[in-house]
Structure formats: structure tokens, C-alpha cells
PDB file of C-alpha atoms in Angstrom:
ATOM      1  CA  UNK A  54      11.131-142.912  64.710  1.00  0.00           C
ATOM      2  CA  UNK A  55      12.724-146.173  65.177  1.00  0.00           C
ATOM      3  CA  UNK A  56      13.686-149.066  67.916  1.00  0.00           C
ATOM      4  CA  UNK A  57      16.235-150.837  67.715  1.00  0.00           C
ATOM      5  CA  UNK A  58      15.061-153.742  69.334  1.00  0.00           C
ATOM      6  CA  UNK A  59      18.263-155.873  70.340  1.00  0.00           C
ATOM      7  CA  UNK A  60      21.744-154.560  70.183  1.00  0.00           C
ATOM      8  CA  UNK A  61      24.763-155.190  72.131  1.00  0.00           C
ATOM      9  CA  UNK A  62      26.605-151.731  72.439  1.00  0.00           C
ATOM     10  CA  UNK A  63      27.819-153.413  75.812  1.00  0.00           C
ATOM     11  CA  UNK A  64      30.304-155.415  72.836  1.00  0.00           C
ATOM     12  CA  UNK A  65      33.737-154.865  72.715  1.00  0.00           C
ATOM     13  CA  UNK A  66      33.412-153.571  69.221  1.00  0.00           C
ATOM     14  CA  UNK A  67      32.236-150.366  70.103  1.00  0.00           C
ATOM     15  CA  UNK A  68      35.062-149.387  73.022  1.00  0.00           C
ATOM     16  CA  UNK A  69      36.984-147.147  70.857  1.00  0.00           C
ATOM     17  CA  UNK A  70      33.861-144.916  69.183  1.00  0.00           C
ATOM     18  CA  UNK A  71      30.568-145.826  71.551  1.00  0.00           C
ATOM     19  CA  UNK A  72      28.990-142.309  71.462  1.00  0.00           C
ATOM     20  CA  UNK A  73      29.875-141.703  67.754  1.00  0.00           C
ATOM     21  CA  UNK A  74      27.636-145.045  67.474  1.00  0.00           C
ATOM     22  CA  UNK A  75      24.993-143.578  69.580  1.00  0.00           C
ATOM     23  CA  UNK A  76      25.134-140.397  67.905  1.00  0.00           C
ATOM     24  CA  UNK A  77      24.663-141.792  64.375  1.00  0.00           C
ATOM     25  CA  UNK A  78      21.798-143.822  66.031  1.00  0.00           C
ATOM     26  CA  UNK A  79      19.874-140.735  67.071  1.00  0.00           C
ATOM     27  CA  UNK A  80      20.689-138.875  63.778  1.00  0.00           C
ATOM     28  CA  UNK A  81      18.771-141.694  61.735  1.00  0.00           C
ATOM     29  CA  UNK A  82      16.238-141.315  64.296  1.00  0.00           C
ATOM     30  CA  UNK A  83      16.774-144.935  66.474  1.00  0.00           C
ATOM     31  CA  UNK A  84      15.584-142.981  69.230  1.00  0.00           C
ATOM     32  CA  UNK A  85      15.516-145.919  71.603  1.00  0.00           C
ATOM     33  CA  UNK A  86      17.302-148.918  71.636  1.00  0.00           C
ATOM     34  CA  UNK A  87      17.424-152.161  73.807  1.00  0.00           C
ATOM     35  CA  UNK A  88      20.578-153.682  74.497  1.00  0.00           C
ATOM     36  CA  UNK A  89      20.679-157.383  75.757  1.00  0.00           C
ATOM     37  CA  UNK A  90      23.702-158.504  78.051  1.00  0.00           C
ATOM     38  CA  UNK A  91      23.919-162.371  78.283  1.00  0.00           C
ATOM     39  CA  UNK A  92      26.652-163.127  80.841  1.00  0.00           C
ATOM     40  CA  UNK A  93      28.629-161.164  83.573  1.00  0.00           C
ATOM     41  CA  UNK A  94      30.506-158.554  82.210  1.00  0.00           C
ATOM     42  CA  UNK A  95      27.846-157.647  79.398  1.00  0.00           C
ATOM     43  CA  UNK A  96      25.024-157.951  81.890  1.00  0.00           C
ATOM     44  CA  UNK A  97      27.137-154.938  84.150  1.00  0.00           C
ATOM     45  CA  UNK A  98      27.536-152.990  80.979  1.00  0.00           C
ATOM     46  CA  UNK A  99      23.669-153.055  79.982  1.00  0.00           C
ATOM     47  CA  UNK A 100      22.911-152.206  83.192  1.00  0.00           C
ATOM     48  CA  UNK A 101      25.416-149.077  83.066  1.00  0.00           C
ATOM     49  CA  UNK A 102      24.201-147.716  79.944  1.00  0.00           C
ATOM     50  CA  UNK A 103      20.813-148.094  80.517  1.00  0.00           C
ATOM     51  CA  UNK A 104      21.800-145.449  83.636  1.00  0.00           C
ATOM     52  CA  UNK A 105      23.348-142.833  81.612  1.00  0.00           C
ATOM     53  CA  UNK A 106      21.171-142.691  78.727  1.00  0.00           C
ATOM     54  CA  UNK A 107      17.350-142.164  79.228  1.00  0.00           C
ATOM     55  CA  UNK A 108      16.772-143.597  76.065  1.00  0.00           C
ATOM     56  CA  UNK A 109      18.503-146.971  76.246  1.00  0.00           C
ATOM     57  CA  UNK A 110      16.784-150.043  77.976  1.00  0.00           C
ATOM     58  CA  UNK A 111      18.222-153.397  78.978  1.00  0.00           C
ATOM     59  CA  UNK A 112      17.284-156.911  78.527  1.00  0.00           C
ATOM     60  CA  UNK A 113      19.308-159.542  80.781  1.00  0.00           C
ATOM     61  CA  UNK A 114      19.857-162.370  80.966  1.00  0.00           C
ATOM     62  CA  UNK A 115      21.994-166.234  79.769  1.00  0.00           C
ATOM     63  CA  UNK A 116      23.268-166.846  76.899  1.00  0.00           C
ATOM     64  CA  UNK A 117      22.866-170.749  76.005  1.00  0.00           C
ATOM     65  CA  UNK A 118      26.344-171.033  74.114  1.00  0.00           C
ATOM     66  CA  UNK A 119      27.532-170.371  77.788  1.00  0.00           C
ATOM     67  CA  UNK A 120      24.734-172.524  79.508  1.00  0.00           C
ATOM     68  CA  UNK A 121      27.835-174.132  81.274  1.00  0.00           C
ATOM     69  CA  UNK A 122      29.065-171.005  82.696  1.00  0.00           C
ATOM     70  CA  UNK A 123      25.151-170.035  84.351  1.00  0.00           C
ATOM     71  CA  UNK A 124      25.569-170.304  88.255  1.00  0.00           C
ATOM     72  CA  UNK A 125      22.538-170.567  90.624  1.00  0.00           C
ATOM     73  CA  UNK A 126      24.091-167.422  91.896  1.00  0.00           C
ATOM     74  CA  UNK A 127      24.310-165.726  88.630  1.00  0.00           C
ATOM     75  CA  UNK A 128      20.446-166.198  88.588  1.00  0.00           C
ATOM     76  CA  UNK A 129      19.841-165.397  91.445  1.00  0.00           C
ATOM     77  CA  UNK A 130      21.644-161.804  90.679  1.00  0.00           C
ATOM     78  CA  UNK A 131      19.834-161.321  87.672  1.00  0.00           C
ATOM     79  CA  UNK A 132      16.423-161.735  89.362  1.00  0.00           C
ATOM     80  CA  UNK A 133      17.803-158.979  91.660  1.00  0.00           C
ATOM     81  CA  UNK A 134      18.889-156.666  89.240  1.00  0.00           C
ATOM     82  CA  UNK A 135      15.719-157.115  86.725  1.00  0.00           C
ATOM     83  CA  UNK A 136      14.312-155.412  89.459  1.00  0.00           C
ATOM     84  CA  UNK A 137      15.491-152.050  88.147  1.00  0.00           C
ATOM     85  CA  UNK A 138      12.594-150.044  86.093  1.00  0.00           C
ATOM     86  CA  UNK A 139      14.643-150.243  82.799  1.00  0.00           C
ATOM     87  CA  UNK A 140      15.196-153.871  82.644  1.00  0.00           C
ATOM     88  CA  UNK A 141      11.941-154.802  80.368  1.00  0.00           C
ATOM     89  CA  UNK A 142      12.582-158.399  79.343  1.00  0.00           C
ATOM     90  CA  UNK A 143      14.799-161.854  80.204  1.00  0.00           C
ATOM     91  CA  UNK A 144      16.618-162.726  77.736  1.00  0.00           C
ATOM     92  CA  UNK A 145      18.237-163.738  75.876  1.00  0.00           C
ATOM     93  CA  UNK A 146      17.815-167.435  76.426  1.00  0.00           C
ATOM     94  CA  UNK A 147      16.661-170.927  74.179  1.00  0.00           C
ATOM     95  CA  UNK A 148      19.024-172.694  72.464  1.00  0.00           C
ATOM     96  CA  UNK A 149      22.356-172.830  70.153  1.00  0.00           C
ATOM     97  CA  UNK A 150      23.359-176.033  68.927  1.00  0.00           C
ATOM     98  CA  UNK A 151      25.400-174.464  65.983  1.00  0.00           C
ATOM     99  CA  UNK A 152      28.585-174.002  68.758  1.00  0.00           C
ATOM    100  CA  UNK A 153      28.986-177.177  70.931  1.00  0.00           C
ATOM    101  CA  UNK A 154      30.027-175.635  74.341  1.00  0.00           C
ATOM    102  CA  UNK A 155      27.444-176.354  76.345  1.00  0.00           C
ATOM    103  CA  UNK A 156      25.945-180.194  76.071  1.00  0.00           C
ATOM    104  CA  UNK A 157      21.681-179.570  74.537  1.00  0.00           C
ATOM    105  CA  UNK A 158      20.406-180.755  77.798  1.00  0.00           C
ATOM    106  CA  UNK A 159      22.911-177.882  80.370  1.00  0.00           C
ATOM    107  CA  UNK A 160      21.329-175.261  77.568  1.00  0.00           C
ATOM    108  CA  UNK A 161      17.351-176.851  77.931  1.00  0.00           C
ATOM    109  CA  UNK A 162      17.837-176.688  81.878  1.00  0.00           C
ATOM    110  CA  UNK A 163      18.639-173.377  81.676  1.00  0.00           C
ATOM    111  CA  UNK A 164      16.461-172.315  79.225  1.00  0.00           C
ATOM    112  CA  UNK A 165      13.471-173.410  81.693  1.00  0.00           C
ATOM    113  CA  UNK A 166      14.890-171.993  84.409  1.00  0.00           C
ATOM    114  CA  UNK A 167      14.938-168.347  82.714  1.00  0.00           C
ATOM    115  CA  UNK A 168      11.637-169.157  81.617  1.00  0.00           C
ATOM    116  CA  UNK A 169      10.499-169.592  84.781  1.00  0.00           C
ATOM    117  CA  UNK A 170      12.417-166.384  86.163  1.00  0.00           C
ATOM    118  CA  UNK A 171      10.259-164.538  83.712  1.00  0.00           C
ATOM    119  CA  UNK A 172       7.334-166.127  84.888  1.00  0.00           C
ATOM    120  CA  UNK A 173       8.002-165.303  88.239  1.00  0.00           C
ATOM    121  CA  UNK A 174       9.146-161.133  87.655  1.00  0.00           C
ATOM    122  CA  UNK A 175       6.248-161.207  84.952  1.00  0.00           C
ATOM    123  CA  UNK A 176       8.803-160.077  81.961  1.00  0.00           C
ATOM    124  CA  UNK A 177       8.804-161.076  78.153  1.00  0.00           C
ATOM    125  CA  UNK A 178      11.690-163.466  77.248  1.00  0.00           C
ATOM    126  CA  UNK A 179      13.677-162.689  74.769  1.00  0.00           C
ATOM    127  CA  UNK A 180      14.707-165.437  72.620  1.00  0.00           C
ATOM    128  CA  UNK A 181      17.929-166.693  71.071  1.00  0.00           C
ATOM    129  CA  UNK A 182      17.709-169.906  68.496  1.00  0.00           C
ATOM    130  CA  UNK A 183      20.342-171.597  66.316  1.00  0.00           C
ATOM    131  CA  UNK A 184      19.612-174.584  64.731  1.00  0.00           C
ATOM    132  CA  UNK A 185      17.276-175.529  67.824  1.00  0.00           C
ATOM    133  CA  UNK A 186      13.808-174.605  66.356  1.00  0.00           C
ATOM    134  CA  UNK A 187      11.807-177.833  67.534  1.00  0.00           C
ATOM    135  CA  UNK A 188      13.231-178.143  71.059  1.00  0.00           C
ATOM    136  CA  UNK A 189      12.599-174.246  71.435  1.00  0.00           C
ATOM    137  CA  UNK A 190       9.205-174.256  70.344  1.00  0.00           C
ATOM    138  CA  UNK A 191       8.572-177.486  72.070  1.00  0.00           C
ATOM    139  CA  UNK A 192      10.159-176.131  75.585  1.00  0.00           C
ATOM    140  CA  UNK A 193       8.075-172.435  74.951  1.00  0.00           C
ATOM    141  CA  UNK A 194       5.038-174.633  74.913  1.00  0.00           C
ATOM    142  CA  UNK A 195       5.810-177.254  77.838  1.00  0.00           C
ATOM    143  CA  UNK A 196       6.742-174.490  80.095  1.00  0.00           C
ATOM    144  CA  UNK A 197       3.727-172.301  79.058  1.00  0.00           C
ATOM    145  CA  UNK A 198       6.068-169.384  77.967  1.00  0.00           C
ATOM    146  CA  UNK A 199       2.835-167.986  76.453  1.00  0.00           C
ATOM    147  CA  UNK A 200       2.015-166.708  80.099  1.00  0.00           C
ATOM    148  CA  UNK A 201       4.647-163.987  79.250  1.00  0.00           C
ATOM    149  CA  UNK A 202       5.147-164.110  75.871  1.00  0.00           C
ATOM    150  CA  UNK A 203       8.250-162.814  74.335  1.00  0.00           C
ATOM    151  CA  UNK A 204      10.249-162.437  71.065  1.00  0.00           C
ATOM    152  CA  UNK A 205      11.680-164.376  68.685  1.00  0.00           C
ATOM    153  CA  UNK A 206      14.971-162.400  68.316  1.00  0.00           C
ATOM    154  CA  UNK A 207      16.500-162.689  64.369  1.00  0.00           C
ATOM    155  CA  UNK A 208      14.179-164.725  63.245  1.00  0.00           C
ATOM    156  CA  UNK A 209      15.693-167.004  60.445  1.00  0.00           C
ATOM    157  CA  UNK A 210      12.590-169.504  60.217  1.00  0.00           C
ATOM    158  CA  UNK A 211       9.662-170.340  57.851  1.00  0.00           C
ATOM    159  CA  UNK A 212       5.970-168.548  57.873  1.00  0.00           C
ATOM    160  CA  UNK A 213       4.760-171.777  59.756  1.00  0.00           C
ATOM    161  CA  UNK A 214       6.778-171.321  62.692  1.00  0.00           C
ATOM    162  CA  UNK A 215       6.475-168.167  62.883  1.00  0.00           C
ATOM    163  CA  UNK A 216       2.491-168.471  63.110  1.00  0.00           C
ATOM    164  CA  UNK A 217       3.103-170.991  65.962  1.00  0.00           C
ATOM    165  CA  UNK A 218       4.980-168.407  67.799  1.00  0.00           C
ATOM    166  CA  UNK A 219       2.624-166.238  67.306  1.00  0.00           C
ATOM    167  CA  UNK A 220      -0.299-168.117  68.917  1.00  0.00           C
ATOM    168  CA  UNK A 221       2.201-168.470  71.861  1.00  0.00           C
ATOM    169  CA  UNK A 222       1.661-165.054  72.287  1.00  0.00           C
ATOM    170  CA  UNK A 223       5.282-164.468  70.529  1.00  0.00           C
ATOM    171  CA  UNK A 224       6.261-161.635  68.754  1.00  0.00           C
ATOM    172  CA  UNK A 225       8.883-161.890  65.200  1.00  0.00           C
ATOM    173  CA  UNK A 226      11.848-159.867  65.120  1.00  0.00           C
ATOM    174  CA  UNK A 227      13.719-159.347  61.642  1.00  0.00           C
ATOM    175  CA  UNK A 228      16.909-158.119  61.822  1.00  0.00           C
ATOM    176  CA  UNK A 229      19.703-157.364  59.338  1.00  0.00           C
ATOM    177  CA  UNK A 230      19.755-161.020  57.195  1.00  0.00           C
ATOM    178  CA  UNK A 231      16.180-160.039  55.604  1.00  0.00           C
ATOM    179  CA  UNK A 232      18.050-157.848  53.371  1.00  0.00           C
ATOM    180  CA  UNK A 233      20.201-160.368  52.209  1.00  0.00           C
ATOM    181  CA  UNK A 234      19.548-161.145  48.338  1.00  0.00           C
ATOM    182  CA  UNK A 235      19.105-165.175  48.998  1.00  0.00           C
ATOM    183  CA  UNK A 236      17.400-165.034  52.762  1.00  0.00           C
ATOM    184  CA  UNK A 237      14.172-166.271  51.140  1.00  0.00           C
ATOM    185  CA  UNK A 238      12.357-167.252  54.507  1.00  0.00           C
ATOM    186  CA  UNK A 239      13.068-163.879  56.487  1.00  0.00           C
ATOM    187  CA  UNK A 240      11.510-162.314  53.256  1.00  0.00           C
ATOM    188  CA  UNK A 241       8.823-164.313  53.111  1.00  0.00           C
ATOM    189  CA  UNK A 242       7.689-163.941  56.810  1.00  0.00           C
ATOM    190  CA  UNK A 243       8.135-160.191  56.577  1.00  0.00           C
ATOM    191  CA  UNK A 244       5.634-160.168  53.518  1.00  0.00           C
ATOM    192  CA  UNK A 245       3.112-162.742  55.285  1.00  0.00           C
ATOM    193  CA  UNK A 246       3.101-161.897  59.112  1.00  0.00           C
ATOM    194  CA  UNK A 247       0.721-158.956  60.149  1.00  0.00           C
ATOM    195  CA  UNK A 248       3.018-155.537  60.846  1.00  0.00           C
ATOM    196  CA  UNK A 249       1.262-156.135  64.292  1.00  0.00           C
ATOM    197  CA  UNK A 250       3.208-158.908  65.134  1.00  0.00           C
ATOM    198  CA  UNK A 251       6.607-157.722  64.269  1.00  0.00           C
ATOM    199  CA  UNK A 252       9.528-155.418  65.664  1.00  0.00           C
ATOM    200  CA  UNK A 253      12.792-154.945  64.286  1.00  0.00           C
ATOM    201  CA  UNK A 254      16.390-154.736  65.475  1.00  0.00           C
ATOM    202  CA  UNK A 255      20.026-155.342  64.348  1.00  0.00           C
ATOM    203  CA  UNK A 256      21.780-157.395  66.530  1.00  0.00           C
ATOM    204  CA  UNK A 257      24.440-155.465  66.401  1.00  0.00           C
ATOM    205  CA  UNK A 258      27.706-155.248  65.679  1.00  0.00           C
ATOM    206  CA  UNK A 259      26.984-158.840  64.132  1.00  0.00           C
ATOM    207  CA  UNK A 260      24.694-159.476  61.244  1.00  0.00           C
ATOM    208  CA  UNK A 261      24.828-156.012  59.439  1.00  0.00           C
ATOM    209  CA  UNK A 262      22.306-155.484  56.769  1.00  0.00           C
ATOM    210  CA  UNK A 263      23.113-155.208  52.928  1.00  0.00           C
ATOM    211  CA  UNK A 264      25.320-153.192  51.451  1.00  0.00           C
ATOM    212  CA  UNK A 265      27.028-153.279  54.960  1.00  0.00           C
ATOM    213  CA  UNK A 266      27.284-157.057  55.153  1.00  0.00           C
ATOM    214  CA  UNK A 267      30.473-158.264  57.007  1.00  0.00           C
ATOM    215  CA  UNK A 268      31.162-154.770  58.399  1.00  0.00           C
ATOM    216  CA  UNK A 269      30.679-153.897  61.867  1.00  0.00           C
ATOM    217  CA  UNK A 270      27.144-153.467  62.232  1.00  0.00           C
ATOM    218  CA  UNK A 271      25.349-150.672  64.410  1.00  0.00           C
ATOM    219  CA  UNK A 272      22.108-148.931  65.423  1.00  0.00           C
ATOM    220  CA  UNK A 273      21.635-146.441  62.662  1.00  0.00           C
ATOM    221  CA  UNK A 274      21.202-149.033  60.387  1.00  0.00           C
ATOM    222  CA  UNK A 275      18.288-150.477  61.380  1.00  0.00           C
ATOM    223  CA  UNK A 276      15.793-148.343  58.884  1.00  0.00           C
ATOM    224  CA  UNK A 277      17.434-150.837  56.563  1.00  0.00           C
ATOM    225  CA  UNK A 278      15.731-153.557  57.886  1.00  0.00           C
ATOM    226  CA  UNK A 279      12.381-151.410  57.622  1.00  0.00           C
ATOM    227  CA  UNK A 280      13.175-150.349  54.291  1.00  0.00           C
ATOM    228  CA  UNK A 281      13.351-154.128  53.031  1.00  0.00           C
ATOM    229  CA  UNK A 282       9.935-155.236  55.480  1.00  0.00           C
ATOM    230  CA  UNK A 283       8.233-151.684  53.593  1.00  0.00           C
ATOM    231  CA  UNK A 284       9.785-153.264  50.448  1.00  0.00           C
ATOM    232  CA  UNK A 285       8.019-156.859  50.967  1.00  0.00           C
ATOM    233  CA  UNK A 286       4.816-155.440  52.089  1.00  0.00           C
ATOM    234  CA  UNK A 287       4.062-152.260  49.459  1.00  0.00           C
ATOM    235  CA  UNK A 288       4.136-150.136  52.627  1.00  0.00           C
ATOM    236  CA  UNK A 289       5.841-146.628  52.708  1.00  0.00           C
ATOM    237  CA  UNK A 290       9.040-147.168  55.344  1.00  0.00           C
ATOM    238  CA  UNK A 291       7.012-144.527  57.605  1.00  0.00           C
ATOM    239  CA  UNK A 292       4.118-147.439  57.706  1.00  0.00           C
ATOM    240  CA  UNK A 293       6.486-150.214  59.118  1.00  0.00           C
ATOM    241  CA  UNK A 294       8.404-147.683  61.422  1.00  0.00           C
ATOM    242  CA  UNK A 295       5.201-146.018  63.342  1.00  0.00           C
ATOM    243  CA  UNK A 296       4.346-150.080  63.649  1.00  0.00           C
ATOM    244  CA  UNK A 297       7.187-151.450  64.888  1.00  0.00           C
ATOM    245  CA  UNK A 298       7.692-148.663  66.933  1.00  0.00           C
ATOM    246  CA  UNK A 299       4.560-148.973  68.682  1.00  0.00           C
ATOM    247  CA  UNK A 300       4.919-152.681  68.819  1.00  0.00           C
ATOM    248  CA  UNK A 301       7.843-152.500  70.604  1.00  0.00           C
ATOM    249  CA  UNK A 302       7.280-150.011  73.014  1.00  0.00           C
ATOM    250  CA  UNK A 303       3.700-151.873  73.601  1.00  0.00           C
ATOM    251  CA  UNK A 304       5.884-155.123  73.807  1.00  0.00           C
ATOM    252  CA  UNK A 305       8.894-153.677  76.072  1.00  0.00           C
ATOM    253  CA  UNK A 306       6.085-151.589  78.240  1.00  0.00           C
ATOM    254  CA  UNK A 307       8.505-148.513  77.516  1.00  0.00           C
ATOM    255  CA  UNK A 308       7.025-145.305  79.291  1.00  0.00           C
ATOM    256  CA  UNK A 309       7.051-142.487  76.938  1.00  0.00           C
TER     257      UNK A 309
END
């Protein structure tokens, strides 16, 4: 059995076919996934399909490429709604400064604040980071994030940062790009970080794992990423899948 750890089926992108999606999911054994919303409309939709299907969880939360957009109100709502037994993190929140919409210091305020919100509900944060790595890791450890812990989500960075996530009581999430044939570092930290400390996900429908690469990804896909971590490590794929499994559901405090 798998988890998909992160996955927006609350995109767009899945409108037209969203239970064939789920259905392939289920029949390559993803038999729970987590999808994240990040702003209004795909915080509603989380929130919906975490209702209908009793094997689907939600994560909520701001996005910081739309930092600018986040409303003390819109906080205050998702404190309210993480409320609901199937919300199991914050997130996801940190920092993008690939896009430029919203100035470092609107995403850095925010970030805290979410940080905080965690603190307060006592949820794992789940979160995002683009080009940001020092002023995330730097803002984790100001604002004691380790109180909560949480995960890095796609994590693109070296062994060393991972470890320093790690001792923040972080856990690593590899996602589709470790099966790309030049992503040296997400190899390398899926051959040198303990199985304990890692879950995996897709991120989907973005970042789809090799041979899909620039398709539309989706859920049933991510044995893929397993298949490359069992690759790294000389495990079998059944290895990394009962660990990341349990990791995750340890992590998430799913029920069985």
C-alpha cells in the first residue's frame, strides 16, 4: 500500500476525469492520499473531497506565491475549518521567490503566522520552498517550528539540509523529480536519509515522474517515486512502501 502524501485533485486538471484519477489511484494501491488546498476555492474543494471519500485527507492552508492575497479573515477561517477530524496538517506555507507576486517579507509574515496557527491547533506544517532554503530554515528555527514539526514537501535540496530539517523534527518528502536522470541531490538524499524519515507524494498534476515527465501527473504514479527511493537504497519497492506508509500515517496521525 501506498500514500500519496500531497496532491491537489482539488486542481482544475482533473474536472473532466476526477474519479477515473481516483480509480487508477486505488488500482495501484494509493489507498490514501492527502490533498493540500492553498487558497479559497482549493481550500473548499479539499475540504469537499475529504467528505465524500473516507480515504482522502486534507491539508490547508496559504500558499506564499499568493502571500498578498492571505486576509486576517482567511486565517481566521482556516483555523475554523482545521477543526474538522480530517484536516491533519497546515500547509502548505514557507516561501517562493522563483514567482515575484508577493514582496519576500508579505510571504515571511505569513509564513510565521501559519506557523504559529499550527502551533496553536497543534498540527504539522506542511512546507512549500522555491529558491528560499536559508530564510525557510532560518524562520522554522526562529519560530521553533520544531514544536510541531512538519514536512518538507518536494524536497529539491542537498543531504545537509535535509539533516537540519531533520533535527527540527522535519520529515523529507520526494516526489516525482527524484526520477529524473540529472536530479542528482533528490537521489542522493533518498540514498542517505534513513527510510524513517521520509514519505513520498506526487504533487500532482505538476511534476510527474519519468517516463511521464511533462504529462499531467496523478496519484497512481506515485510507486514510481518508491521504485526509484527502492532503487537508491537496494531495498525491494515493498521495503520503502510499508515505510513510507507507516511514516505517513504516523506523521498525518491517520486513524486506520
Amino acid at each position: 500500500m501506498f500514500i500519496d502524501t500531497h496532491v491537489h485533485l482539488n486542481a482544475d486538471q482533473y474536472e473532466e476525469d476526477l474519479q477515473q484519477v481516483i480509480d487508477r489511484a486505488l488500482a495501484a494501491k494509493v489507498e490514501k492520499m492527502v490533498v493540500v488546498g492553498f487558497d479559497r476555492k482549493t481550500i473548499e474543494k479539499a475540504m469537499n473531497l475529504a467528505e465524500i471519500y473516507d480515504f482522502i485527507y486534507a491539508v490547508i492552508g496559504w500558499h506564499p506565491v499568493d502571500a498578498i492575497d492571505c486576509t486576517e479573515e482567511d486565517l481566521q477561517w482556516i483555523e475554523q475549518l482545521a477543526a474538522h477530524k480530517k484536516v491533519v496538517a497546515i500547509g502548505e506555507t514557507g516561501l517562493d521567490y522563483y514567482w515575484d507576486k508577493s514582496p519576500k517579507e508579505v510571504q515571511q509574515e505569513l509564513f510565521r503566522k501559519q506557523i504559529h496557527l499550527a502551533q496553536k491547533l497543534n498540527l504539522p506544517i506542511v512546507i512549500h520552498n522555491r529558491d528560499a532554503t536559508g530564510d525557510v530554515v532560518k524562520i522554522l528555527r526562529e519560530e521553533n517550528a520544531a514544536s510541531v514539526g512538519g514536512v518538507m514537501h518536494c524536497f529539491s535540496g542537498s543531504v545537509e539540509t535535509a539533516r537540519e530539517c531533520i533535527a527540527m523534527n522535519f520529515m523529507i518528502s520526494l516526489g516525482g523529480p527524484v526520477t529524473f536522470k540529472n536530479a542528482r541531490l533528490p537521489k542522493e538524499v533518498a540514498k542517505e536519509i534513513p527510510l524513517e524519515y521520509l514519505m513520498i507524494e506526487t504533487d500532482a498534476p505538476y511534476l510527474a515522474p519519468h517516463p511521464y515527465r511533462g504529462k499531467r501527473n496523478e496519484p497512481s504514479y506515485v510507486p514510481l517515486v518508491a521504485e526509484e527511493i527502492a532503487r537508491q537504497k537496494e531495498l525491494t519497492v515493498e521495503e520503502v512502501a510499508q515505510a513510507t506508509t507507516s511514516n505517513a500515517v504516523r506523521f498525518f496521525n491517520i486513524k486506520e
